[in-house]
Amino acid sequence: MKKQYFLYILLVFAAFLWTTTVRAEYVLPYPGSMPGSKFYLLSRIADSLKRYWYWGSIASLQYHLQLSDKYLVEAKTLFEYQQYVLAVDALTRSNEQFTVLPGLLHEIEKEGKNVSKLRQKISEASEKHLKTLDGIQTEVPAQYVWKPEKLEPVFLDFTKIFFEAKQKRIL
């Protein structure tokens, strides 16, 4: 009986010895409701209201990172469907959310909290965003003129738009 207990303990100990750590790469979220959906306005209102729910500095940083991811995926999807004006708007919102992150990270650091994991998370997000922007940029034309009915045409310089978006994500 003692031999069986000893073997069980040895087996459990060996199982813990041979474990390896698993690291998942940064993944962007699945796009939620898109412009034109009945629920899109509700989604935008909910995003605005959530700002008051995430009141701590770390929670606020995660909130802005989630919104930046969400709007980037929205922009990517809209670019794929050639809805360029809506895509540029979503990309602008993503840029605004991402530019808040370094300031929040500095604020958390001033509070004396360990920011190494948060810094790593933002760095991974930045790399994923840059990779996604590069992928989108290869699929869209360098320039586009949107001609709405009864209004003046709107010139969109995607080279400049993507350059500015990438600059905001370089840490």
C-alpha atoms as an extended CHARMM CRD file, in Angstrom:
* protein
*
       171  EXT
         1         1  MET       CA              0.0000000000        0.0000000000        0.0000000000  PROA      1               0.0000000000
         2         2  LYS       CA              2.8190000000        2.3600000000        0.8540000000  PROA      2               0.0000000000
         3         3  LYS       CA              4.4370000000        1.5410000000       -2.4790000000  PROA      3               0.0000000000
         4         4  GLN       CA              1.2640000000        2.5670000000       -4.3200000000  PROA      4               0.0000000000
         5         5  TYR       CA              1.1020000000        5.9080000000       -2.5010000000  PROA      5               0.0000000000
         6         6  PHE       CA              4.7500000000        6.4650000000       -3.2230000000  PROA      6               0.0000000000
         7         7  LEU       CA              4.2110000000        5.6820000000       -6.9260000000  PROA      7               0.0000000000
         8         8  TYR       CA              1.1970000000        8.0480000000       -7.0800000000  PROA      8               0.0000000000
         9         9  ILE       CA              3.1650000000       10.8330000000       -5.4600000000  PROA      9               0.0000000000
        10        10  LEU       CA              6.0950000000       10.1770000000       -7.7890000000  PROA      10              0.0000000000
        11        11  LEU       CA              3.7620000000       10.1950000000      -10.8010000000  PROA      11              0.0000000000
        12        12  VAL       CA              2.1610000000       13.5010000000       -9.7750000000  PROA      12              0.0000000000
        13        13  PHE       CA              5.5580000000       15.0250000000       -9.1110000000  PROA      13              0.0000000000
        14        14  ALA       CA              6.8090000000       13.8460000000      -12.5290000000  PROA      14              0.0000000000
        15        15  ALA       CA              3.7310000000       15.3000000000      -14.2270000000  PROA      15              0.0000000000
        16        16  PHE       CA              4.4580000000       18.7220000000      -12.7220000000  PROA      16              0.0000000000
        17        17  LEU       CA              8.1130000000       18.4420000000      -13.6570000000  PROA      17              0.0000000000
        18        18  TRP       CA              7.4790000000       17.8580000000      -17.3590000000  PROA      18              0.0000000000
        19        19  THR       CA              4.8950000000       20.5630000000      -17.9460000000  PROA      19              0.0000000000
        20        20  THR       CA              5.6420000000       23.2990000000      -20.4120000000  PROA      20              0.0000000000
        21        21  THR       CA              4.3200000000       26.8180000000      -20.4920000000  PROA      21              0.0000000000
        22        22  VAL       CA              2.0180000000       27.7470000000      -23.3130000000  PROA      22              0.0000000000
        23        23  ARG       CA              1.9720000000       31.2480000000      -24.7590000000  PROA      23              0.0000000000
        24        24  ALA       CA             -0.9310000000       32.5020000000      -26.8630000000  PROA      24              0.0000000000
        25        25  GLU       CA             -0.3970000000       35.2720000000      -29.3560000000  PROA      25              0.0000000000
        26        26  TYR       CA             -2.4390000000       38.4680000000      -29.3320000000  PROA      26              0.0000000000
        27        27  VAL       CA             -5.7860000000       37.9540000000      -31.0710000000  PROA      27              0.0000000000
        28        28  LEU       CA             -8.1080000000       40.6750000000      -32.3070000000  PROA      28              0.0000000000
        29        29  PRO       CA            -11.8020000000       40.2690000000      -31.4370000000  PROA      29              0.0000000000
        30        30  TYR       CA            -14.5250000000       39.1720000000      -33.8180000000  PROA      30              0.0000000000
        31        31  PRO       CA            -16.3180000000       42.2430000000      -35.2220000000  PROA      31              0.0000000000
        32        32  GLY       CA            -19.5110000000       43.1270000000      -33.4130000000  PROA      32              0.0000000000
        33        33  SER       CA            -22.4020000000       45.0090000000      -34.9180000000  PROA      33              0.0000000000
        34        34  MET       CA            -21.4220000000       47.0000000000      -37.9780000000  PROA      34              0.0000000000
        35        35  PRO       CA            -22.6930000000       50.2980000000      -39.4260000000  PROA      35              0.0000000000
        36        36  GLY       CA            -26.0830000000       49.7410000000      -40.9920000000  PROA      36              0.0000000000
        37        37  SER       CA            -27.1500000000       47.2630000000      -38.3220000000  PROA      37              0.0000000000
        38        38  LYS       CA            -30.1120000000       48.0620000000      -36.1060000000  PROA      38              0.0000000000
        39        39  PHE       CA            -27.9500000000       47.4640000000      -33.0580000000  PROA      39              0.0000000000
        40        40  TYR       CA            -24.9510000000       49.5500000000      -34.1320000000  PROA      40              0.0000000000
        41        41  LEU       CA            -26.0960000000       52.7380000000      -32.4130000000  PROA      41              0.0000000000
        42        42  LEU       CA            -26.8210000000       50.7750000000      -29.2310000000  PROA      42              0.0000000000
        43        43  SER       CA            -23.3420000000       49.2720000000      -29.4070000000  PROA      43              0.0000000000
        44        44  ARG       CA            -21.7530000000       52.7170000000      -29.7060000000  PROA      44              0.0000000000
        45        45  ILE       CA            -23.8270000000       54.0330000000      -26.7820000000  PROA      45              0.0000000000
        46        46  ALA       CA            -22.8610000000       50.9980000000      -24.6870000000  PROA      46              0.0000000000
        47        47  ASP       CA            -19.1840000000       51.6320000000      -25.5150000000  PROA      47              0.0000000000
        48        48  SER       CA            -19.5470000000       55.2040000000      -24.2830000000  PROA      48              0.0000000000
        49        49  LEU       CA            -21.3020000000       54.1630000000      -21.0810000000  PROA      49              0.0000000000
        50        50  LYS       CA            -18.7150000000       51.4790000000      -20.3140000000  PROA      50              0.0000000000
        51        51  ARG       CA            -16.1520000000       54.2500000000      -19.8790000000  PROA      51              0.0000000000
        52        52  TYR       CA            -17.7380000000       55.0400000000      -16.5040000000  PROA      52              0.0000000000
        53        53  TRP       CA            -17.6930000000       51.3870000000      -15.4720000000  PROA      53              0.0000000000
        54        54  TYR       CA            -13.9320000000       51.0520000000      -16.0320000000  PROA      54              0.0000000000
        55        55  TRP       CA            -12.9180000000       53.6890000000      -13.4860000000  PROA      55              0.0000000000
        56        56  GLY       CA             -9.5230000000       52.3820000000      -12.3010000000  PROA      56              0.0000000000
        57        57  SER       CA             -6.3600000000       53.1520000000      -14.2240000000  PROA      57              0.0000000000
        58        58  ILE       CA             -5.6260000000       49.5270000000      -15.1500000000  PROA      58              0.0000000000
        59        59  ALA       CA             -9.2550000000       48.8220000000      -16.0580000000  PROA      59              0.0000000000
        60        60  SER       CA             -9.3440000000       52.0480000000      -18.0520000000  PROA      60              0.0000000000
        61        61  LEU       CA             -6.2420000000       50.9860000000      -19.9870000000  PROA      61              0.0000000000
        62        62  GLN       CA             -7.8250000000       47.6230000000      -20.8020000000  PROA      62              0.0000000000
        63        63  TYR       CA            -11.0610000000       49.3670000000      -21.8270000000  PROA      63              0.0000000000
        64        64  HSD       CA             -9.2840000000       51.6580000000      -24.2940000000  PROA      64              0.0000000000
        65        65  LEU       CA             -7.2560000000       48.7430000000      -25.6760000000  PROA      65              0.0000000000
        66        66  GLN       CA            -10.4400000000       46.7110000000      -26.2070000000  PROA      66              0.0000000000
        67        67  LEU       CA            -12.1000000000       49.6220000000      -27.9990000000  PROA      67              0.0000000000
        68        68  SER       CA             -9.0240000000       50.1650000000      -30.1480000000  PROA      68              0.0000000000
        69        69  ASP       CA             -9.0910000000       46.4860000000      -31.1240000000  PROA      69              0.0000000000
        70        70  LYS       CA            -12.8340000000       46.5670000000      -31.7700000000  PROA      70              0.0000000000
        71        71  TYR       CA            -12.6850000000       49.6240000000      -34.0030000000  PROA      71              0.0000000000
        72        72  LEU       CA             -9.6540000000       48.2990000000      -35.8970000000  PROA      72              0.0000000000
        73        73  VAL       CA            -11.5140000000       45.0740000000      -36.6980000000  PROA      73              0.0000000000
        74        74  GLU       CA            -14.5270000000       47.1430000000      -37.7120000000  PROA      74              0.0000000000
        75        75  ALA       CA            -12.3210000000       49.2190000000      -40.0230000000  PROA      75              0.0000000000
        76        76  LYS       CA            -10.7240000000       46.0930000000      -41.4820000000  PROA      76              0.0000000000
        77        77  THR       CA            -14.1160000000       44.5750000000      -42.2510000000  PROA      77              0.0000000000
        78        78  LEU       CA            -15.3830000000       47.7980000000      -43.8060000000  PROA      78              0.0000000000
        79        79  PHE       CA            -12.2470000000       48.1240000000      -45.9510000000  PROA      79              0.0000000000
        80        80  GLU       CA            -12.7870000000       44.5400000000      -47.1550000000  PROA      80              0.0000000000
        81        81  TYR       CA            -16.3200000000       45.4790000000      -48.2240000000  PROA      81              0.0000000000
        82        82  GLN       CA            -15.0310000000       48.6970000000      -49.8510000000  PROA      82              0.0000000000
        83        83  GLN       CA            -16.9840000000       50.9480000000      -47.4930000000  PROA      83              0.0000000000
        84        84  TYR       CA            -14.0490000000       53.3400000000      -47.4000000000  PROA      84              0.0000000000
        85        85  VAL       CA            -15.6220000000       56.3810000000      -45.7280000000  PROA      85              0.0000000000
        86        86  LEU       CA            -17.0380000000       54.3150000000      -42.8630000000  PROA      86              0.0000000000
        87        87  ALA       CA            -13.7510000000       52.3950000000      -42.6020000000  PROA      87              0.0000000000
        88        88  VAL       CA            -11.7160000000       55.5870000000      -42.2680000000  PROA      88              0.0000000000
        89        89  ASP       CA            -14.0810000000       56.7500000000      -39.5100000000  PROA      89              0.0000000000
        90        90  ALA       CA            -13.6420000000       53.4550000000      -37.6230000000  PROA      90              0.0000000000
        91        91  LEU       CA             -9.8620000000       53.5980000000      -38.0910000000  PROA      91              0.0000000000
        92        92  THR       CA             -9.8300000000       57.1520000000      -36.7150000000  PROA      92              0.0000000000
        93        93  ARG       CA            -11.7420000000       55.9860000000      -33.6320000000  PROA      93              0.0000000000
        94        94  SER       CA             -9.2640000000       53.1300000000      -33.2010000000  PROA      94              0.0000000000
        95        95  ASN       CA             -6.3670000000       55.5920000000      -33.4360000000  PROA      95              0.0000000000
        96        96  GLU       CA             -7.9450000000       57.8280000000      -30.7920000000  PROA      96              0.0000000000
        97        97  GLN       CA             -8.3370000000       54.9220000000      -28.3810000000  PROA      97              0.0000000000
        98        98  PHE       CA             -4.7900000000       53.6310000000      -28.9540000000  PROA      98              0.0000000000
        99        99  THR       CA             -3.1480000000       57.0270000000      -28.4070000000  PROA      99              0.0000000000
       100       100  VAL       CA             -4.6070000000       57.1360000000      -24.8750000000  PROA      100             0.0000000000
       101       101  LEU       CA             -2.6970000000       53.9890000000      -23.8360000000  PROA      101             0.0000000000
       102       102  PRO       CA              0.8390000000       55.3910000000      -23.2840000000  PROA      102             0.0000000000
       103       103  GLY       CA             -0.5160000000       58.1280000000      -21.0040000000  PROA      103             0.0000000000
       104       104  LEU       CA             -2.5060000000       55.6180000000      -18.9710000000  PROA      104             0.0000000000
       105       105  LEU       CA              0.5210000000       53.3420000000      -18.7400000000  PROA      105             0.0000000000
       106       106  HSD       CA              2.5980000000       56.2470000000      -17.4310000000  PROA      106             0.0000000000
       107       107  GLU       CA             -0.1450000000       57.0830000000      -14.9180000000  PROA      107             0.0000000000
       108       108  ILE       CA             -0.1920000000       53.4730000000      -13.6690000000  PROA      108             0.0000000000
       109       109  GLU       CA              3.5900000000       53.5530000000      -13.3720000000  PROA      109             0.0000000000
       110       110  LYS       CA              3.3790000000       56.7540000000      -11.2930000000  PROA      110             0.0000000000
       111       111  GLU       CA              0.9970000000       54.9510000000       -8.9400000000  PROA      111             0.0000000000
       112       112  GLY       CA              3.8410000000       52.5440000000       -8.1910000000  PROA      112             0.0000000000
       113       113  LYS       CA              2.2350000000       49.5130000000       -9.8140000000  PROA      113             0.0000000000
       114       114  ASN       CA              4.1360000000       46.9120000000      -11.8150000000  PROA      114             0.0000000000
       115       115  VAL       CA              3.4820000000       47.6360000000      -15.4850000000  PROA      115             0.0000000000
       116       116  SER       CA              5.6900000000       45.0080000000      -17.1240000000  PROA      116             0.0000000000
       117       117  LYS       CA              2.7810000000       42.7400000000      -18.1360000000  PROA      117             0.0000000000
       118       118  LEU       CA              0.6800000000       45.6830000000      -19.2860000000  PROA      118             0.0000000000
       119       119  ARG       CA              3.5940000000       47.0740000000      -21.2870000000  PROA      119             0.0000000000
       120       120  GLN       CA              4.0760000000       43.6530000000      -22.8910000000  PROA      120             0.0000000000
       121       121  LYS       CA              0.3550000000       43.4190000000      -23.6780000000  PROA      121             0.0000000000
       122       122  ILE       CA              0.3540000000       46.8520000000      -25.3100000000  PROA      122             0.0000000000
       123       123  SER       CA              3.4950000000       45.9740000000      -27.2440000000  PROA      123             0.0000000000
       124       124  GLU       CA              1.8620000000       42.7810000000      -28.5500000000  PROA      124             0.0000000000
       125       125  ALA       CA             -1.2740000000       44.7340000000      -29.4360000000  PROA      125             0.0000000000
       126       126  SER       CA              0.8270000000       47.3150000000      -31.2540000000  PROA      126             0.0000000000
       127       127  GLU       CA              2.5620000000       44.6080000000      -33.2870000000  PROA      127             0.0000000000
       128       128  LYS       CA             -0.7670000000       42.9710000000      -34.1520000000  PROA      128             0.0000000000
       129       129  HSD       CA             -2.3040000000       46.3140000000      -35.1150000000  PROA      129             0.0000000000
       130       130  LEU       CA              0.6680000000       47.1800000000      -37.3390000000  PROA      130             0.0000000000
       131       131  LYS       CA              0.4830000000       43.7700000000      -39.0110000000  PROA      131             0.0000000000
       132       132  THR       CA             -3.2660000000       44.1950000000      -39.5580000000  PROA      132             0.0000000000
       133       133  LEU       CA             -2.7990000000       47.6980000000      -40.9770000000  PROA      133             0.0000000000
       134       134  ASP       CA             -0.1210000000       46.4110000000      -43.3620000000  PROA      134             0.0000000000
       135       135  GLY       CA             -2.5110000000       43.6930000000      -44.5120000000  PROA      135             0.0000000000
       136       136  ILE       CA             -5.3310000000       46.1640000000      -45.0830000000  PROA      136             0.0000000000
       137       137  GLN       CA             -3.0610000000       48.6040000000      -46.8920000000  PROA      137             0.0000000000
       138       138  THR       CA             -2.0550000000       45.9870000000      -49.4670000000  PROA      138             0.0000000000
       139       139  GLU       CA             -5.7270000000       45.3740000000      -50.2820000000  PROA      139             0.0000000000
       140       140  VAL       CA             -6.9200000000       48.9620000000      -50.7890000000  PROA      140             0.0000000000
       141       141  PRO       CA             -5.9400000000       51.4970000000      -53.4470000000  PROA      141             0.0000000000
       142       142  ALA       CA             -3.4730000000       54.2460000000      -52.5540000000  PROA      142             0.0000000000
       143       143  GLN       CA             -6.1100000000       56.9200000000      -53.1980000000  PROA      143             0.0000000000
       144       144  TYR       CA             -9.8460000000       56.9700000000      -53.6420000000  PROA      144             0.0000000000
       145       145  VAL       CA            -12.4190000000       59.5810000000      -54.6050000000  PROA      145             0.0000000000
       146       146  TRP       CA            -15.8250000000       59.0600000000      -53.0550000000  PROA      146             0.0000000000
       147       147  LYS       CA            -18.5850000000       60.7280000000      -55.0650000000  PROA      147             0.0000000000
       148       148  PRO       CA            -21.7970000000       61.0320000000      -53.0450000000  PROA      148             0.0000000000
       149       149  GLU       CA            -24.9930000000       62.0800000000      -54.7310000000  PROA      149             0.0000000000
       150       150  LYS       CA            -25.7220000000       65.8300000000      -54.5890000000  PROA      150             0.0000000000
       151       151  LEU       CA            -22.5110000000       66.5640000000      -52.6340000000  PROA      151             0.0000000000
       152       152  GLU       CA            -18.9340000000       67.3790000000      -53.4600000000  PROA      152             0.0000000000
       153       153  PRO       CA            -16.5650000000       64.4310000000      -54.0030000000  PROA      153             0.0000000000
       154       154  VAL       CA            -14.3600000000       63.4440000000      -51.0650000000  PROA      154             0.0000000000
       155       155  PHE       CA            -10.6990000000       62.5850000000      -51.7180000000  PROA      155             0.0000000000
       156       156  LEU       CA             -9.2570000000       59.8560000000      -49.4810000000  PROA      156             0.0000000000
       157       157  ASP       CA             -5.4770000000       59.4400000000      -49.4270000000  PROA      157             0.0000000000
       158       158  PHE       CA             -5.0740000000       55.9800000000      -47.9180000000  PROA      158             0.0000000000
       159       159  THR       CA             -1.2850000000       56.1620000000      -47.9820000000  PROA      159             0.0000000000
       160       160  LYS       CA             -1.4020000000       59.1410000000      -45.6220000000  PROA      160             0.0000000000
       161       161  ILE       CA             -4.2150000000       57.6650000000      -43.5050000000  PROA      161             0.0000000000
       162       162  PHE       CA             -2.3460000000       54.3940000000      -42.9540000000  PROA      162             0.0000000000
       163       163  PHE       CA              0.9370000000       56.1900000000      -42.3110000000  PROA      163             0.0000000000
       164       164  GLU       CA             -0.6920000000       58.2510000000      -39.5440000000  PROA      164             0.0000000000
       165       165  ALA       CA             -2.3870000000       55.1680000000      -38.0730000000  PROA      165             0.0000000000
       166       166  LYS       CA              0.9190000000       53.2850000000      -37.9780000000  PROA      166             0.0000000000
       167       167  GLN       CA              2.7370000000       56.2270000000      -36.3960000000  PROA      167             0.0000000000
       168       168  LYS       CA              0.2390000000       56.2600000000      -33.5300000000  PROA      168             0.0000000000
       169       169  ARG       CA              0.8950000000       52.5830000000      -32.8580000000  PROA      169             0.0000000000
       170       170  ILE       CA              4.6850000000       52.7010000000      -32.7680000000  PROA      170             0.0000000000
       171       171  LEU       CA              5.7510000000       52.6700000000      -29.1330000000  PROA      171             0.0000000000
